[in-house]
Coordinates of N, CA, C and O in Angstrom, one line a residue:
X1 N 60.5 6.9 17.5 CA 59.2 7.4 17.8 C 58.8 8.6 17.0 O 57.7 8.6 16.5
X2 N 59.6 9.6 16.8 CA 59.2 10.7 15.9 C 58.9 10.3 14.5 O 58.1 10.9 13.9
X3 N 59.6 9.3 14.0 CA 59.3 8.8 12.6 C 57.9 8.2 12.5 O 57.2 8.5 11.6
X4 N 57.6 7.5 13.6 CA 56.2 6.9 13.6 C 55.1 8.0 13.7 O 54.1 7.9 13.0
X5 N 55.4 9.0 14.5 CA 54.5 10.1 14.6 C 54.3 10.9 13.3 O 53.2 11.2 12.8
X6 N 55.5 11.1 12.6 CA 55.5 11.8 11.3 C 54.7 10.9 10.3 O 53.9 11.5 9.5
X7 N 54.9 9.6 10.3 CA 54.2 8.7 9.4 C 52.7 8.8 9.6 O 51.9 8.7 8.7
X8 N 52.3 8.8 10.9 CA 50.9 8.9 11.3 C 50.3 10.2 10.8 O 49.2 10.2 10.2
X9 N 51.0 11.3 11.0 CA 50.5 12.6 10.5 C 50.3 12.6 9.0 O 49.3 13.1 8.5
X10 N 51.4 12.1 8.3 CA 51.3 12.1 6.9 C 50.2 11.2 6.4 O 49.4 11.5 5.5
X11 N 50.0 10.0 7.1 CA 48.9 9.1 6.7 C 47.6 9.8 6.9 O 46.7 9.6 6.0
X12 N 47.4 10.5 8.0 CA 46.1 11.2 8.3 C 45.9 12.2 7.2 O 44.8 12.4 6.7
X13 N 46.9 13.0 6.9 CA 46.8 14.1 5.9 C 46.5 13.5 4.5 O 45.6 14.0 3.8
X14 N 47.1 12.4 4.1 CA 46.8 11.7 2.9 C 45.3 11.2 2.9 O 44.6 11.4 1.9
X15 N 44.9 10.6 4.0 CA 43.5 10.1 4.1 C 42.5 11.3 4.0 O 41.5 11.1 3.3
X16 N 42.8 12.4 4.7 CA 41.9 13.5 4.6 C 41.8 14.1 3.2 O 40.8 14.5 2.7
X17 N 43.0 14.1 2.5 CA 43.0 14.6 1.1 C 42.2 13.7 0.2 O 41.4 14.2 -0.6
X18 N 42.4 12.4 0.3 CA 41.6 11.5 -0.5 C 40.1 11.6 -0.2 O 39.3 11.6 -1.1
X19 N 39.8 11.7 1.1 CA 38.4 11.9 1.4 C 37.8 13.1 0.9 O 36.7 13.2 0.4
X20 N 38.6 14.2 0.9 CA 38.1 15.5 0.4 C 37.9 15.4 -1.1 O 36.9 15.9 -1.7
X21 N 38.8 14.8 -1.9 CA 38.7 14.6 -3.3 C 37.5 13.8 -3.6 O 36.7 14.1 -4.5
X22 N 37.3 12.7 -2.9 CA 36.1 11.8 -3.1 C 34.8 12.6 -2.8 O 33.9 12.4 -3.6
X23 N 34.8 13.4 -1.8 CA 33.6 14.2 -1.5 C 33.3 15.2 -2.6 O 32.2 15.3 -3.0
X24 N 34.3 15.8 -3.1 CA 34.1 16.8 -4.2 C 33.6 16.1 -5.5 O 32.7 16.6 -6.1
X25 N 34.1 14.9 -5.8 CA 33.6 14.1 -6.9 C 32.2 13.7 -6.7 O 31.3 13.9 -7.6
X26 N 31.9 13.2 -5.5 CA 30.5 12.8 -5.2 C 29.5 14.0 -5.3 O 28.4 13.9 -5.8
X27 N 30.0 15.2 -4.8 CA 29.1 16.4 -4.8 C 28.8 16.8 -6.2 O 27.7 17.2 -6.5
X28 N 29.8 16.8 -7.1 CA 29.6 17.2 -8.5 C 28.6 16.2 -9.2 O 27.6 16.6 -9.8
X29 N 28.8 14.9 -8.9 CA 27.8 13.9 -9.5 C 26.4 14.1 -9.0 O 25.4 14.0 -9.7
X30 N 26.3 14.2 -7.7 CA 25.0 14.4 -7.0 C 24.3 15.7 -7.5 O 23.1 15.6 -7.8
X31 N 25.0 16.7 -7.6 CA 24.5 18.0 -8.0 C 24.0 17.9 -9.5 O 22.9 18.4 -9.8
X32 N 24.7 17.2 -10.3 CA 24.3 17.0 -11.7 C 23.0 16.2 -11.7 O 22.1 16.5 -12.5
X33 N 22.9 15.1 -10.9 CA 21.7 14.3 -10.9 C 20.5 15.1 -10.4 O 19.4 15.0 -11.0
X34 N 20.7 15.9 -9.4 CA 19.6 16.7 -8.9 C 19.2 17.7 -9.9 O 17.9 17.9 -10.1
X35 N 20.1 18.3 -10.6 CA 19.7 19.3 -11.6 C 19.0 18.6 -12.8 O 18.0 19.2 -13.3
X36 N 19.4 17.5 -13.2 CA 18.8 16.7 -14.3 C 17.3 16.4 -13.8 O 16.4 16.5 -14.6
X37 N 17.2 15.9 -12.6 CA 15.9 15.6 -12.1 C 15.0 16.8 -12.1 O 13.8 16.7 -12.4
X38 N 15.5 17.9 -11.6 CA 14.7 19.2 -11.6 C 14.3 19.6 -12.9 O 13.1 20.0 -13.1
X39 N 15.1 19.5 -13.9 CA 14.8 19.8 -15.3 C 13.7 18.9 -15.8 O 12.7 19.4 -16.4
X40 N 13.8 17.6 -15.6 CA 12.8 16.7 -16.0 C 11.4 17.0 -15.4 O 10.4 16.9 -16.0
X41 N 11.4 17.3 -14.1 CA 10.2 17.6 -13.4 C 9.6 18.9 -13.9 O 8.4 19.0 -14.1
X42 N 10.4 19.9 -14.2 CA 10.0 21.1 -14.7 C 9.3 20.9 -16.1 O 8.3 21.5 -16.4
X43 N 10.0 20.1 -16.9 CA 9.4 19.8 -18.3 C 8.1 19.1 -18.1 O 7.2 19.4 -18.9
X44 N 8.0 18.2 -17.2 CA 6.7 17.5 -17.0 C 5.6 18.4 -16.6 O 4.5 18.4 -17.1
X45 N 5.9 19.3 -15.7 CA 4.9 20.3 -15.2 C 4.5 21.2 -16.3 O 3.3 21.5 -16.5
X46 N 5.5 21.7 -17.1 CA 5.2 22.6 -18.2 C 4.3 21.9 -19.3 O 3.3 22.5 -19.8
X47 N 4.7 20.7 -19.6 CA 3.9 19.9 -20.5 C 2.5 19.7 -20.0 O 1.5 19.8 -20.8
X48 N 2.3 19.4 -18.8 CA 1.0 19.2 -18.2 C 0.2 20.5 -18.3 O -1.0 20.4 -18.6
X49 N 0.8 21.6 -18.0 CA 0.0 22.9 -18.1 C -0.4 23.2 -19.5 O -1.5 23.7 -19.8
X50 N 0.5 22.9 -20.5 CA 0.1 23.1 -21.9 C -1.0 22.2 -22.3 O -2.0 22.5 -22.9
X51 N -0.9 20.9 -21.8 CA -1.9 19.9 -22.1 C -3.3 20.3 -21.5 O -4.3 20.2 -22.2
X52 N -3.3 20.9 -20.3 CA -4.5 21.3 -19.7 C -5.2 22.4 -20.6 O -6.4 22.4 -20.7
X53 N -4.4 23.3 -21.1 CA -5.0 24.4 -21.9 C -5.5 23.9 -23.3 O -6.4 24.4 -23.9
X54 N -4.8 22.9 -23.9 CA -5.1 22.4 -25.2 C -6.2 21.3 -25.2 O -6.8 21.0 -26.3
X55 N -6.4 20.6 -24.1 CA -7.2 19.4 -24.1 C -8.7 19.7 -24.6 O -9.2 18.8 -25.3
X56 N -9.2 20.8 -24.4 CA -10.6 21.1 -24.9 C -10.7 21.0 -26.5 O -11.7 20.8 -27.0
X57 N -9.5 21.2 -27.1 CA -9.5 21.2 -28.6 C -9.1 19.9 -29.2 O -9.1 19.8 -30.4
X58 N -8.9 18.9 -28.4 CA -8.6 17.6 -28.9 C -9.8 16.8 -29.3 O -10.9 17.0 -28.7
X59 N -9.8 16.0 -30.3 CA -11.0 15.3 -30.8 C -11.7 14.5 -29.8 O -12.9 14.4 -29.8
X60 N -11.0 13.9 -28.9 CA -11.6 13.0 -27.9 C -12.3 13.7 -26.7 O -12.9 13.1 -25.9
X61 N -12.1 15.0 -26.6 CA -12.7 15.8 -25.5 C -14.2 15.7 -25.6 O -14.8 16.1 -26.7
X62 N -14.9 15.3 -24.5 CA -16.3 15.1 -24.6 C -17.2 16.3 -24.5 O -18.5 16.2 -24.6
X63 N -16.7 17.5 -24.4 CA -17.5 18.7 -24.3 C -17.2 19.7 -25.4 O -16.1 19.6 -26.0
X64 N -18.1 20.6 -25.6 CA -17.8 21.7 -26.6 C -16.8 22.6 -26.1 O -16.9 23.1 -25.0
X65 N -15.7 22.8 -26.8 CA -14.6 23.7 -26.3 C -15.1 25.1 -26.0 O -14.6 25.8 -25.1
X66 N -16.2 25.6 -26.6 CA -16.8 26.9 -26.3 C -17.4 27.0 -25.0 O -17.6 28.1 -24.4
X67 N -17.7 25.8 -24.4 CA -18.4 25.8 -23.1 C -17.3 25.7 -21.9 O -17.7 25.7 -20.7
X68 N -16.1 25.7 -22.2 CA -15.0 25.4 -21.3 C -14.3 26.7 -20.9 O -14.0 27.6 -21.7
X69 N -14.1 26.9 -19.5 CA -13.3 28.0 -19.0 C -12.2 27.5 -18.2 O -12.3 26.6 -17.4
X70 N -11.0 28.0 -18.5 CA -9.8 27.5 -17.8 C -9.6 28.3 -16.5 O -9.7 29.5 -16.4
X71 N -9.5 27.6 -15.4 CA -9.2 28.2 -14.1 C -7.7 28.0 -13.7 O -7.0 28.9 -13.3
X72 N -7.2 26.8 -13.9 CA -5.8 26.5 -13.6 C -5.6 26.0 -12.2 O -4.9 25.0 -11.9
X73 N -6.2 26.6 -11.2 CA -6.0 26.2 -9.8 C -7.2 26.7 -8.9 O -7.6 27.8 -9.1
X74 N -7.7 25.9 -8.1 CA -7.3 24.5 -7.7 C -7.8 23.5 -8.7 O -7.5 22.3 -8.6
X75 N -8.8 23.9 -9.6 CA -9.3 23.0 -10.6 C -8.9 23.5 -11.9 O -9.0 24.7 -12.1
X76 N -8.6 22.6 -12.9 CA -8.2 23.1 -14.2 C -9.2 23.8 -15.0 O -9.0 24.9 -15.5
X77 N -10.4 23.1 -15.2 CA -11.4 23.6 -16.1 C -12.8 23.6 -15.4 O -13.1 22.7 -14.6
X78 N -13.6 24.5 -15.9 CA -15.0 24.5 -15.5 C -15.8 24.4 -16.9 O -15.5 25.2 -17.8
X79 N -16.6 23.4 -17.0 CA -17.4 23.2 -18.2 C -18.8 23.6 -17.9 O -19.5 23.1 -17.1
X80 N -19.3 24.6 -18.7 CA -20.7 25.0 -18.6 C -21.4 24.3 -19.8 O -21.6 24.9 -20.9
X81 N -21.7 23.0 -19.6 CA -22.2 22.2 -20.7 C -23.5 22.7 -21.3 O -24.5 22.8 -20.6
X82 N -23.4 23.1 -22.6 CA -24.6 23.6 -23.3 C -24.6 25.1 -23.4 O -25.5 25.7 -24.0
X83 N -23.6 25.8 -22.8 CA -23.6 27.3 -22.9 C -23.6 27.8 -24.3 O -24.3 28.8 -24.6
X84 N -22.8 27.2 -25.2 CA -22.7 27.7 -26.6 C -24.0 27.5 -27.3 O -24.3 28.3 -28.2
X85 N -24.9 26.6 -26.8 CA -26.2 26.4 -27.5 C -27.3 27.2 -26.8 O -28.4 27.2 -27.3
X86 N -26.9 27.9 -25.8 CA -27.9 28.8 -25.1 C -28.7 28.1 -24.0 O -29.7 28.7 -23.5
X87 N -28.3 27.0 -23.6 CA -29.0 26.2 -22.5 C -28.0 25.4 -21.7 O -27.6 24.3 -22.1
X88 N -27.6 25.9 -20.6 CA -26.7 25.2 -19.7 C -27.4 24.0 -19.0 O -28.4 24.2 -18.3
X89 N -26.9 22.8 -19.3 CA -27.5 21.6 -18.7 C -26.9 21.3 -17.4 O -27.6 20.8 -16.5
X90 N -25.6 21.5 -17.3 CA -24.9 21.2 -16.0 C -23.6 21.9 -16.0 O -23.1 22.4 -17.1
X91 N -23.0 22.0 -14.9 CA -21.7 22.5 -14.7 C -20.8 21.5 -14.2 O -21.1 20.8 -13.2
X92 N -19.6 21.3 -14.9 CA -18.7 20.2 -14.6 C -17.4 20.8 -14.2 O -16.8 21.6 -14.9
X93 N -16.9 20.4 -13.0 CA -15.5 20.8 -12.6 C -14.6 19.7 -13.1 O -14.8 18.6 -12.7
X94 N -13.6 20.1 -13.9 CA -12.8 19.1 -14.6 C -11.3 19.3 -14.2 O -10.8 20.4 -14.4
X95 N -10.7 18.2 -13.7 CA -9.3 18.2 -13.4 C -8.6 17.4 -14.4 O -9.0 16.2 -14.6
X96 N -7.6 17.9 -15.1 CA -6.9 17.2 -16.1 C -5.6 16.6 -15.4 O -4.8 17.3 -14.8
X97 N -5.4 15.3 -15.6 CA -4.2 14.6 -15.1 C -3.5 13.9 -16.2 O -4.2 13.3 -17.1
X98 N -2.2 13.9 -16.2 CA -1.4 13.1 -17.1 C -0.6 12.1 -16.4 O -0.2 12.3 -15.2
X99 N -0.3 11.0 -17.1 CA 0.5 10.0 -16.5 C -0.1 9.4 -15.3 O -1.3 9.1 -15.2
X100 N 0.7 9.2 -14.2 CA 0.2 8.5 -13.0 C 0.0 9.6 -11.9 O -0.2 9.2 -10.7
X101 N -0.1 10.8 -12.2 CA -0.2 11.8 -11.2 C -1.6 11.7 -10.5 O -2.6 11.4 -11.2
X102 N -1.7 12.0 -9.2 CA -2.9 11.9 -8.5 C -3.4 13.3 -8.1 O -2.7 14.3 -8.4
X103 N -4.5 13.4 -7.4 CA -5.0 14.7 -7.0 C -4.2 15.2 -5.8 O -3.7 14.4 -5.0
X104 N -4.0 16.5 -5.8 CA -3.3 17.1 -4.6 C -4.3 17.2 -3.5 O -5.5 17.0 -3.7
X105 N -3.9 17.6 -2.3 CA -4.8 17.7 -1.2 C -5.9 18.8 -1.5 O -7.0 18.6 -1.2
X106 N -5.4 19.9 -2.1 CA -6.4 21.0 -2.4 C -7.4 20.5 -3.4 O -8.6 20.8 -3.3
X107 N -7.0 19.7 -4.4 CA -7.9 19.2 -5.4 C -8.9 18.2 -4.8 O -10.1 18.2 -5.1
X108 N -8.4 17.4 -3.8 CA -9.3 16.5 -3.1 C -10.4 17.2 -2.3 O -11.5 16.9 -2.2
X109 N -9.9 18.3 -1.6 CA -10.9 19.1 -0.8 C -12.0 19.7 -1.7 O -13.2 19.6 -1.4
X110 N -11.6 20.2 -2.9 CA -12.6 20.8 -3.8 C -13.5 19.6 -4.3 O -14.8 19.8 -4.3
X111 N -13.0 18.5 -4.7 CA -13.8 17.4 -5.1 C -14.8 17.0 -4.0 O -16.0 16.7 -4.3
X112 N -14.3 16.9 -2.8 CA -15.2 16.4 -1.7 C -16.3 17.4 -1.5 O -17.5 17.0 -1.2
X113 N -16.0 18.7 -1.5 CA -17.1 19.7 -1.4 C -18.1 19.6 -2.5 O -19.3 19.7 -2.2
X114 N -17.7 19.4 -3.7 CA -18.6 19.3 -4.8 C -19.4 18.0 -4.7 O -20.6 18.1 -4.9
X115 N -18.8 16.9 -4.4 CA -19.5 15.7 -4.2 C -20.5 15.7 -3.1 O -21.5 15.1 -3.1
X116 N -20.2 16.5 -2.0 CA -21.1 16.7 -0.9 C -22.2 17.7 -1.2 O -23.1 18.0 -0.4
X117 N -22.2 18.2 -2.4 CA -23.2 19.2 -2.9 C -23.2 20.5 -2.1 O -24.2 21.1 -1.9
X118 N -22.0 20.8 -1.6 CA -21.9 22.1 -0.8 C -21.5 23.2 -1.7 O -20.5 23.9 -1.5
X119 N -22.3 23.4 -2.7 CA -22.0 24.4 -3.8 C -23.2 25.4 -3.8 O -24.3 24.9 -3.6
X120 N -22.9 26.6 -3.9 CA -24.0 27.6 -3.9 C -23.8 28.7 -4.9 O -22.6 28.9 -5.4
X121 N -24.8 29.5 -5.1 CA -24.7 30.7 -6.0 C -24.7 31.9 -5.1 O -25.5 32.0 -4.2
X122 N -23.9 32.9 -5.5 CA -23.9 34.2 -4.7 C -23.7 35.3 -5.7 O -23.0 35.1 -6.8
X123 N -24.2 36.5 -5.4 CA -24.0 37.6 -6.3 C -23.4 38.7 -5.4 O -23.7 38.9 -4.2
X124 N -22.5 39.5 -5.9 CA -21.9 40.6 -5.3 C -22.0 41.8 -6.2 O -21.5 41.9 -7.3
X125 N -22.8 42.8 -5.7 CA -23.1 44.0 -6.5 C -22.2 45.1 -5.9 O -22.2 45.4 -4.7
X126 N -21.4 45.7 -6.8 CA -20.5 46.7 -6.5 C -20.9 48.0 -7.1 O -21.1 48.0 -8.4
X127 N -20.9 49.0 -6.4 CA -21.2 50.3 -7.0 C -19.9 51.0 -7.4 O -18.9 50.7 -6.8
X128 N -20.0 51.8 -8.3 CA -18.8 52.5 -8.8 C -18.2 53.4 -7.7 O -19.0 54.1 -7.1
X129 N -16.9 53.3 -7.4 CA -16.4 54.1 -6.2 C -16.6 55.6 -6.3 O -16.6 56.3 -5.3
X130 N -16.7 56.1 -7.6 CA -16.8 57.6 -7.7 C -18.3 58.0 -7.7 O -18.6 59.2 -7.7
X131 N -19.2 57.1 -7.8 CA -20.6 57.4 -7.9 C -21.2 58.0 -6.6 O -22.1 58.7 -6.5
X132 N -20.5 57.6 -5.4 CA -21.1 58.0 -4.1 C -20.5 59.4 -3.8 O -20.8 59.9 -2.7
X133 N -19.8 60.1 -4.6 CA -19.2 61.4 -4.3 C -17.9 61.4 -3.6 O -17.4 62.4 -3.1
X134 N -17.4 60.2 -3.4 CA -16.1 60.1 -2.7 C -15.0 60.7 -3.5 O -15.0 60.5 -4.8
X135 N -14.1 61.4 -2.9 CA -13.0 62.0 -3.7 C -11.8 61.1 -3.8 O -11.5 60.3 -3.0

């Protein structure tokens, strides 16, 4: 009986050791895959941001690059069409997408507000803080 118990304990110990080694190998492989995926996604995001900044200077861009202002978020570009000529004909909110990427929820919210024509003009006049005699 003690021999069987000893064999059982040794068998369990070997099984746990094999499972632990298998887990460590799996963890290393999984971590490597996750890191590679993160690097690829980071490269895609960086390339997209560079593309957003350079697209106004590409030949196929339909607007004058002098009319374009980069926002970045939540919309990439605002085009003041005709600004360089001295006559703004329209204002275009432009979102640049590469590949199969879609609009984020924030971008959809902005798009919906613009399409519903819930856009307005406002001015904020600020006086110089030292002009009022404040110390």
